[in-house]
Short mmCIF file of C-alpha atoms and ligand atoms in Angstrom, two decimals:
data_model
loop_
_atom_site.label_atom_id
_atom_site.label_comp_id
_atom_site.label_asym_id
_atom_site.label_seq_id
_atom_site.Cartn_x
_atom_site.Cartn_y
_atom_site.Cartn_z
CA MET U 1 211.20 94.30 121.20
CA ILE U 2 209.73 91.84 123.64
CA ASN U 3 206.41 90.11 122.74
CA HIS U 4 204.35 88.32 125.39
CA HIS U 5 201.02 86.76 125.49
CA LEU U 6 199.14 84.39 127.86
CA GLU U 7 197.97 81.06 126.40
CA ASP U 8 196.17 78.52 128.45
CA GLY U 9 198.16 79.37 131.69
CA VAL U 10 201.47 79.85 129.72
CA LEU U 11 203.01 83.27 129.52
CA LYS U 12 204.78 83.03 126.31
CA ILE U 13 207.75 85.58 125.97
CA LEU U 14 209.62 86.23 122.76
CA LEU U 15 212.75 88.30 122.48
CA ASN U 16 212.25 89.76 119.27
CA ARG U 17 215.27 91.68 117.74
CA PRO U 18 216.36 89.05 115.31
CA GLU U 19 218.30 91.27 113.16
CA LYS U 20 220.88 91.84 116.11
CA LYS U 21 220.38 88.03 117.31
CA ASN U 22 218.08 89.31 120.09
CA ALA U 23 221.08 91.20 121.81
CA PHE U 24 219.69 93.04 124.77
CA THR U 25 219.36 96.84 124.94
CA ASN U 26 218.82 98.53 128.36
CA ALA U 27 215.22 99.06 127.31
CA MET U 28 214.75 95.33 126.65
CA TYR U 29 216.19 94.36 130.03
CA ARG U 30 213.60 96.64 131.75
CA GLU U 31 210.86 95.27 129.50
CA LEU U 32 211.71 91.68 130.30
CA THR U 33 212.09 92.35 134.03
CA GLN U 34 208.60 93.94 134.13
CA ILE U 35 206.92 91.12 132.00
CA LEU U 36 208.46 88.46 134.47
CA SER U 37 207.59 90.24 137.57
CA ASP U 38 204.01 90.87 136.42
CA GLY U 39 203.75 87.06 135.19
CA ASP U 40 204.97 85.91 138.55
CA GLN U 41 202.24 87.98 140.27
CA ASN U 42 199.32 87.22 137.77
CA PRO U 43 197.13 84.23 139.15
CA GLN U 44 196.25 83.29 135.56
CA VAL U 45 199.91 82.54 134.79
CA LYS U 46 201.06 78.96 135.72
CA VAL U 47 204.35 78.78 133.82
CA MET U 48 206.57 81.09 131.76
CA LEU U 49 208.08 80.15 128.59
CA ILE U 50 210.88 82.31 126.88
CA SER U 51 212.44 81.99 123.48
CA GLY U 52 214.14 84.10 120.79
CA ALA U 53 213.10 85.24 117.37
CA GLY U 54 214.86 84.07 114.35
CA ASN U 55 217.66 81.45 114.78
CA ALA U 56 218.97 82.87 118.11
CA PHE U 57 218.09 82.91 121.73
CA SER U 58 220.23 86.09 122.59
CA ALA U 59 223.58 87.46 121.74
CA GLY U 60 223.77 88.77 125.12
CA ASN U 61 224.16 92.53 126.02
CA ASP U 62 224.04 94.99 123.11
CA ILE U 63 227.74 95.81 122.52
CA ALA U 64 226.93 99.23 121.08
CA ASP U 65 224.81 99.97 124.16
CA PHE U 66 227.81 98.77 126.30
CA MET U 67 229.88 101.59 124.57
CA LYS U 68 227.07 104.21 124.25
CA SER U 69 225.56 104.02 127.70
CA PRO U 70 227.70 101.75 130.03
CA ILE U 71 225.71 100.69 132.99
CA THR U 72 226.50 102.13 136.53
CA HIS U 73 225.91 100.88 139.99
CA GLU U 74 222.93 102.91 140.46
CA ASP U 75 221.16 101.97 137.21
CA ALA U 76 222.04 98.40 136.25
CA PRO U 77 218.91 96.98 134.07
CA PRO U 78 220.80 93.66 133.63
CA ILE U 79 221.44 93.25 137.31
CA ASN U 80 217.91 94.01 138.20
CA LEU U 81 216.82 91.44 135.60
CA LEU U 82 219.12 88.68 136.99
CA LYS U 83 217.68 89.27 140.52
CA VAL U 84 214.12 89.08 139.41
CA LEU U 85 214.94 85.84 137.43
CA ALA U 86 216.72 84.32 140.56
CA GLY U 87 213.62 85.28 142.73
CA LEU U 88 210.79 83.87 140.40
CA SER U 89 208.35 81.74 142.17
CA LYS U 90 206.87 80.32 138.94
CA PRO U 91 208.54 77.87 136.63
CA LEU U 92 210.50 79.50 133.71
CA ILE U 93 211.09 77.37 130.62
CA ALA U 94 213.66 78.31 128.01
CA ALA U 95 213.49 77.10 124.41
CA VAL U 96 216.92 77.90 123.02
CA ASP U 97 217.80 78.03 119.19
CA GLY U 98 220.87 79.33 117.44
CA VAL U 99 223.13 81.03 119.86
CA ALA U 100 222.99 81.85 123.50
CA VAL U 101 225.70 84.27 124.35
CA GLY U 102 226.79 86.15 127.76
CA ILE U 103 223.70 87.11 129.65
CA GLY U 104 221.67 85.08 126.95
CA ALA U 105 223.51 81.97 128.48
CA THR U 106 223.81 82.96 132.22
CA LEU U 107 220.16 83.68 132.34
CA LEU U 108 219.50 79.95 131.55
CA PHE U 109 220.89 79.14 134.91
CA HIS U 110 217.80 80.61 136.51
CA CYS U 111 215.44 78.80 134.37
CA ASP U 112 213.99 75.60 135.70
CA LEU U 113 214.02 73.80 132.34
CA VAL U 114 216.09 74.45 129.53
CA TYR U 115 215.53 72.73 125.90
CA ALA U 116 218.14 73.48 123.20
CA GLN U 117 218.05 72.71 119.46
CA LYS U 118 221.07 70.54 118.60
CA GLU U 119 222.95 73.24 116.70
CA VAL U 120 223.03 75.69 119.54
CA ARG U 121 226.26 77.27 120.67
CA PHE U 122 226.38 78.49 124.28
CA ILE U 123 229.24 81.18 124.73
CA PHE U 124 230.52 82.92 127.90
CA PRO U 125 232.84 85.44 126.42
CA PHE U 126 233.40 87.56 129.46
CA VAL U 127 237.24 87.35 129.81
CA SER U 128 237.78 87.76 126.06
CA LEU U 129 235.78 90.94 126.25
CA GLY U 130 237.93 92.20 129.14
CA LEU U 131 235.00 91.61 131.56
CA VAL U 132 234.11 89.17 134.29
CA PRO U 133 231.19 86.58 134.41
CA GLU U 134 227.79 87.70 135.60
CA GLY U 135 224.39 86.07 136.49
CA ALA U 136 225.99 84.11 139.35
CA VAL U 137 227.61 81.59 137.15
CA SER U 138 230.92 82.02 138.88
CA LEU U 139 229.15 80.35 141.71
CA LEU U 140 226.66 78.04 139.98
CA LEU U 141 228.96 76.68 137.26
CA PRO U 142 231.61 75.41 139.36
CA ARG U 143 229.02 74.03 141.94
CA LEU U 144 227.67 72.05 138.92
CA ILE U 145 230.84 70.85 137.06
CA GLY U 146 233.71 71.47 139.66
CA HIS U 147 236.37 74.27 139.55
CA GLN U 148 238.54 73.13 136.72
CA ARG U 149 235.79 72.61 134.22
CA ALA U 150 234.30 75.83 135.02
CA SER U 151 237.55 77.64 134.79
CA GLU U 152 238.13 76.42 131.24
CA ILE U 153 234.60 77.51 130.06
CA LEU U 154 234.64 81.08 131.90
CA LEU U 155 238.34 81.74 131.11
CA PHE U 156 238.51 80.83 127.36
CA GLY U 157 234.84 81.42 126.50
CA GLU U 158 234.92 78.86 123.85
CA PRO U 159 231.52 77.81 122.07
CA ILE U 160 229.81 75.05 123.84
CA SER U 161 227.57 72.71 121.81
CA ALA U 162 224.25 71.47 122.90
CA ASP U 163 225.54 67.80 123.45
CA GLU U 164 228.32 69.20 125.64
CA ALA U 165 225.74 71.47 127.56
CA MET U 166 223.65 68.37 127.97
CA GLY U 167 227.02 66.47 129.25
CA LEU U 168 227.83 69.33 131.68
CA GLY U 169 224.00 69.36 133.01
CA PHE U 170 222.94 72.90 132.41
CA ILE U 171 220.17 71.91 129.77
CA ASN U 172 217.54 69.25 130.01
CA LYS U 173 217.32 67.92 126.48
CA VAL U 174 218.83 68.31 122.95
CA ILE U 175 216.23 68.80 120.41
CA SER U 176 216.76 67.39 116.94
CA GLU U 177 213.88 69.30 115.38
CA PRO U 178 214.60 72.75 113.53
CA SER U 179 213.50 74.62 116.73
CA ALA U 180 213.17 73.62 120.41
CA LEU U 181 210.23 75.73 120.82
CA PRO U 182 207.45 73.12 120.20
CA TYR U 183 208.89 70.72 122.53
CA ALA U 184 209.30 73.41 125.18
CA GLU U 185 205.70 74.38 124.56
CA LYS U 186 204.64 70.79 125.09
CA GLN U 187 206.46 70.59 128.39
CA ALA U 188 205.06 73.78 129.47
CA LYS U 189 201.55 72.56 128.73
CA LYS U 190 202.34 69.47 130.72
CA LEU U 191 203.39 71.56 133.62
CA THR U 192 199.98 73.61 133.61
CA ALA U 193 198.12 70.23 134.03
CA LEU U 194 199.84 69.61 137.41
CA SER U 195 198.87 71.15 140.67
CA LEU U 196 200.15 74.73 140.84
CA GLY U 197 200.40 74.55 144.67
CA SER U 198 202.73 71.60 144.22
CA VAL U 199 204.63 72.89 141.46
CA LEU U 200 205.18 76.26 143.35
CA ARG U 201 206.27 74.71 146.51
CA THR U 202 208.63 72.19 144.71
CA LYS U 203 210.28 75.10 142.89
CA SER U 204 210.82 76.96 146.34
CA LEU U 205 212.19 73.82 147.75
CA LEU U 206 214.67 73.41 145.04
CA LYS U 207 215.61 77.16 144.85
CA ASP U 208 214.91 79.16 148.09
CA GLY U 209 216.92 79.38 151.25
CA ALA U 210 220.72 79.68 151.68
CA LEU U 211 221.25 79.08 147.83
CA LYS U 212 219.00 81.88 146.77
CA THR U 213 220.80 84.24 149.40
CA ALA U 214 224.25 83.14 147.98
CA ILE U 215 222.97 83.66 144.29
CA LEU U 216 221.80 87.24 144.93
CA ASN U 217 224.89 88.04 146.84
CA GLN U 218 226.98 86.79 144.02
CA ILE U 219 225.11 88.80 141.48
CA ASP U 220 225.87 91.75 143.52
CA ILE U 221 229.47 90.93 143.80
CA GLU U 222 229.87 90.15 140.03
CA GLY U 223 227.90 93.21 139.05
CA LYS U 224 230.29 95.60 140.75
CA LEU U 225 233.39 93.99 139.18
CA PHE U 226 231.49 93.87 135.83
CA ILE U 227 230.68 97.45 135.92
CA ASP U 228 234.30 98.33 136.94
CA ARG U 229 235.63 96.16 134.17
CA LEU U 230 233.31 97.73 131.46
CA HIS U 231 235.52 101.11 132.01
CA SER U 232 238.73 99.16 131.67
CA PRO U 233 241.03 99.85 128.79
CA ALA U 234 240.85 96.06 127.62
CA ALA U 235 237.08 96.05 127.77
CA LYS U 236 237.02 99.28 125.57
CA GLU U 237 239.46 97.63 123.17
CA ALA U 238 237.30 94.32 122.97
CA LEU U 239 234.02 96.04 122.58
CA SER U 240 235.16 98.51 119.85
CA SER U 241 236.92 95.61 118.13
CA PHE U 242 233.62 93.69 117.72
CA LEU U 243 231.89 96.77 116.37
CA GLU U 244 234.95 97.50 114.11
CA LYS U 245 234.89 93.85 113.02
CA ARG U 246 238.40 93.30 113.91
CA THR U 247 240.56 91.16 116.40
CA PRO U 248 241.20 92.99 119.58
CA ASN U 249 244.73 93.72 120.71
CA PHE U 250 245.02 93.40 124.44
CA ASN U 251 248.90 94.12 124.40
CA GLY U 252 249.83 96.20 127.48
CA LEU U 253 246.00 96.61 128.62
CA ASP U 254 244.79 95.55 131.95
N1 COA Z 301 225.47 93.42 120.23
C1 COA Z 301 225.25 94.17 119.18
N2 COA Z 301 225.02 93.63 117.99
C2 COA Z 301 225.23 92.25 117.99
C3 COA Z 301 225.41 91.45 118.97
C4 COA Z 301 225.73 92.19 120.33
N3 COA Z 301 225.92 91.46 121.36
N4 COA Z 301 225.69 90.11 118.67
C5 COA Z 301 225.35 90.18 117.31
N5 COA Z 301 225.19 91.57 116.82
C6 COA Z 301 224.90 92.08 115.43
C7 COA Z 301 226.08 91.82 114.59
O1 COA Z 301 227.09 93.01 114.82
C8 COA Z 301 225.31 91.72 113.13
O2 COA Z 301 224.99 93.03 112.95
P1 COA Z 301 225.06 93.54 111.33
O3 COA Z 301 224.41 92.62 110.46
O4 COA Z 301 224.58 94.97 111.50
O5 COA Z 301 226.58 93.57 111.11
C9 COA Z 301 224.07 90.98 113.54
O6 COA Z 301 223.89 91.12 114.87
C10 COA Z 301 224.22 89.54 113.16
O7 COA Z 301 225.46 89.00 113.89
P2 COA Z 301 226.64 88.12 113.06
O8 COA Z 301 227.79 88.26 114.05
O9 COA Z 301 226.72 88.39 111.76
O10 COA Z 301 225.93 86.56 113.36
P3 COA Z 301 226.80 85.36 113.63
O11 COA Z 301 225.73 84.27 113.49
O12 COA Z 301 227.95 85.27 112.75
O13 COA Z 301 227.44 85.33 115.11
C11 COA Z 301 227.35 85.64 117.37
C12 COA Z 301 226.56 85.40 116.14
C13 COA Z 301 226.26 85.90 118.49
C14 COA Z 301 228.27 84.50 117.88
C15 COA Z 301 228.31 87.00 117.19
O14 COA Z 301 227.35 87.92 116.67
C16 COA Z 301 228.83 87.52 118.41
O15 COA Z 301 229.78 86.99 118.89
N6 COA Z 301 228.21 88.51 119.02
C17 COA Z 301 228.70 89.21 120.14
C18 COA Z 301 228.34 88.50 121.45
C19 COA Z 301 228.84 89.15 122.61
O16 COA Z 301 230.08 89.04 122.89
N7 COA Z 301 227.82 89.63 123.50
C20 COA Z 301 228.09 90.26 124.71
C21 COA Z 301 228.40 89.46 125.82
S1 COA Z 301 228.59 90.28 127.29
#
């Protein structure tokens, strides 16, 4: 469900499960983690570029998977993916169309360049699902926009438009064309023409050091809480209500 191919130094990665808005199954997390790790090691790869098939980037974790096989501390494919993303040495560009929800939105905080089509909605629905944020957004978002604005986004989980995301500073450009992909491909090509040594060292200066340690630590802290919450009555109610296409009722549920 994840396609990838190398084209002129650009490793093009496509989340390809359009019928479910590219929601991640555990198998997809594992596949993407491997593709990114291999790409980071492959000397022929200068830049990686991720996008989603159909009119969606990703609807986040597959909710049916959350119910069927909830992740545990010992085996947490999304957490492994986030850690690999946070540790990449090569630049990763995201082309975002449609929706970016949950981990489909938080993984963007570990990309170096993010281009979003103008109709995109970013959604951080963790609290409305009875869960907690992941992907170190509870660290990175307040650092970017301040505590109050981050609280509003992470507590209410209301959709954020591409223009709003641009104003908040977590994407690089709003694309008016039907898809952000051609522009992102152009930028990827531009990067491949630069000195790889300079590009890699610049990324390292921007991302390595104390911040990376803090990010990895936050991913662990959030991960433990997330897994605990996944087994809570509130999360069970929220997740089953999505599958049953009804409004959740949190009355009396922690
Ligand atoms: N897990 C499993 N299936 C999902 C999914 C997810 N995270 N997101 C979407 N789907 C499925 C829908 O159930 C639907 O399947 P169906 O056609 O068999 O009914 C299909 O993908 C299309 O989704 P739909 O809801 O009809 O599209 P939409 O454009 O109206 O809304 C979303 C798109 C992403 C806003 C909406 O699907 C949504 O809120 N999904 C849940 C996102 C979420 O909470 N993710 C978990 C984060 S931790």
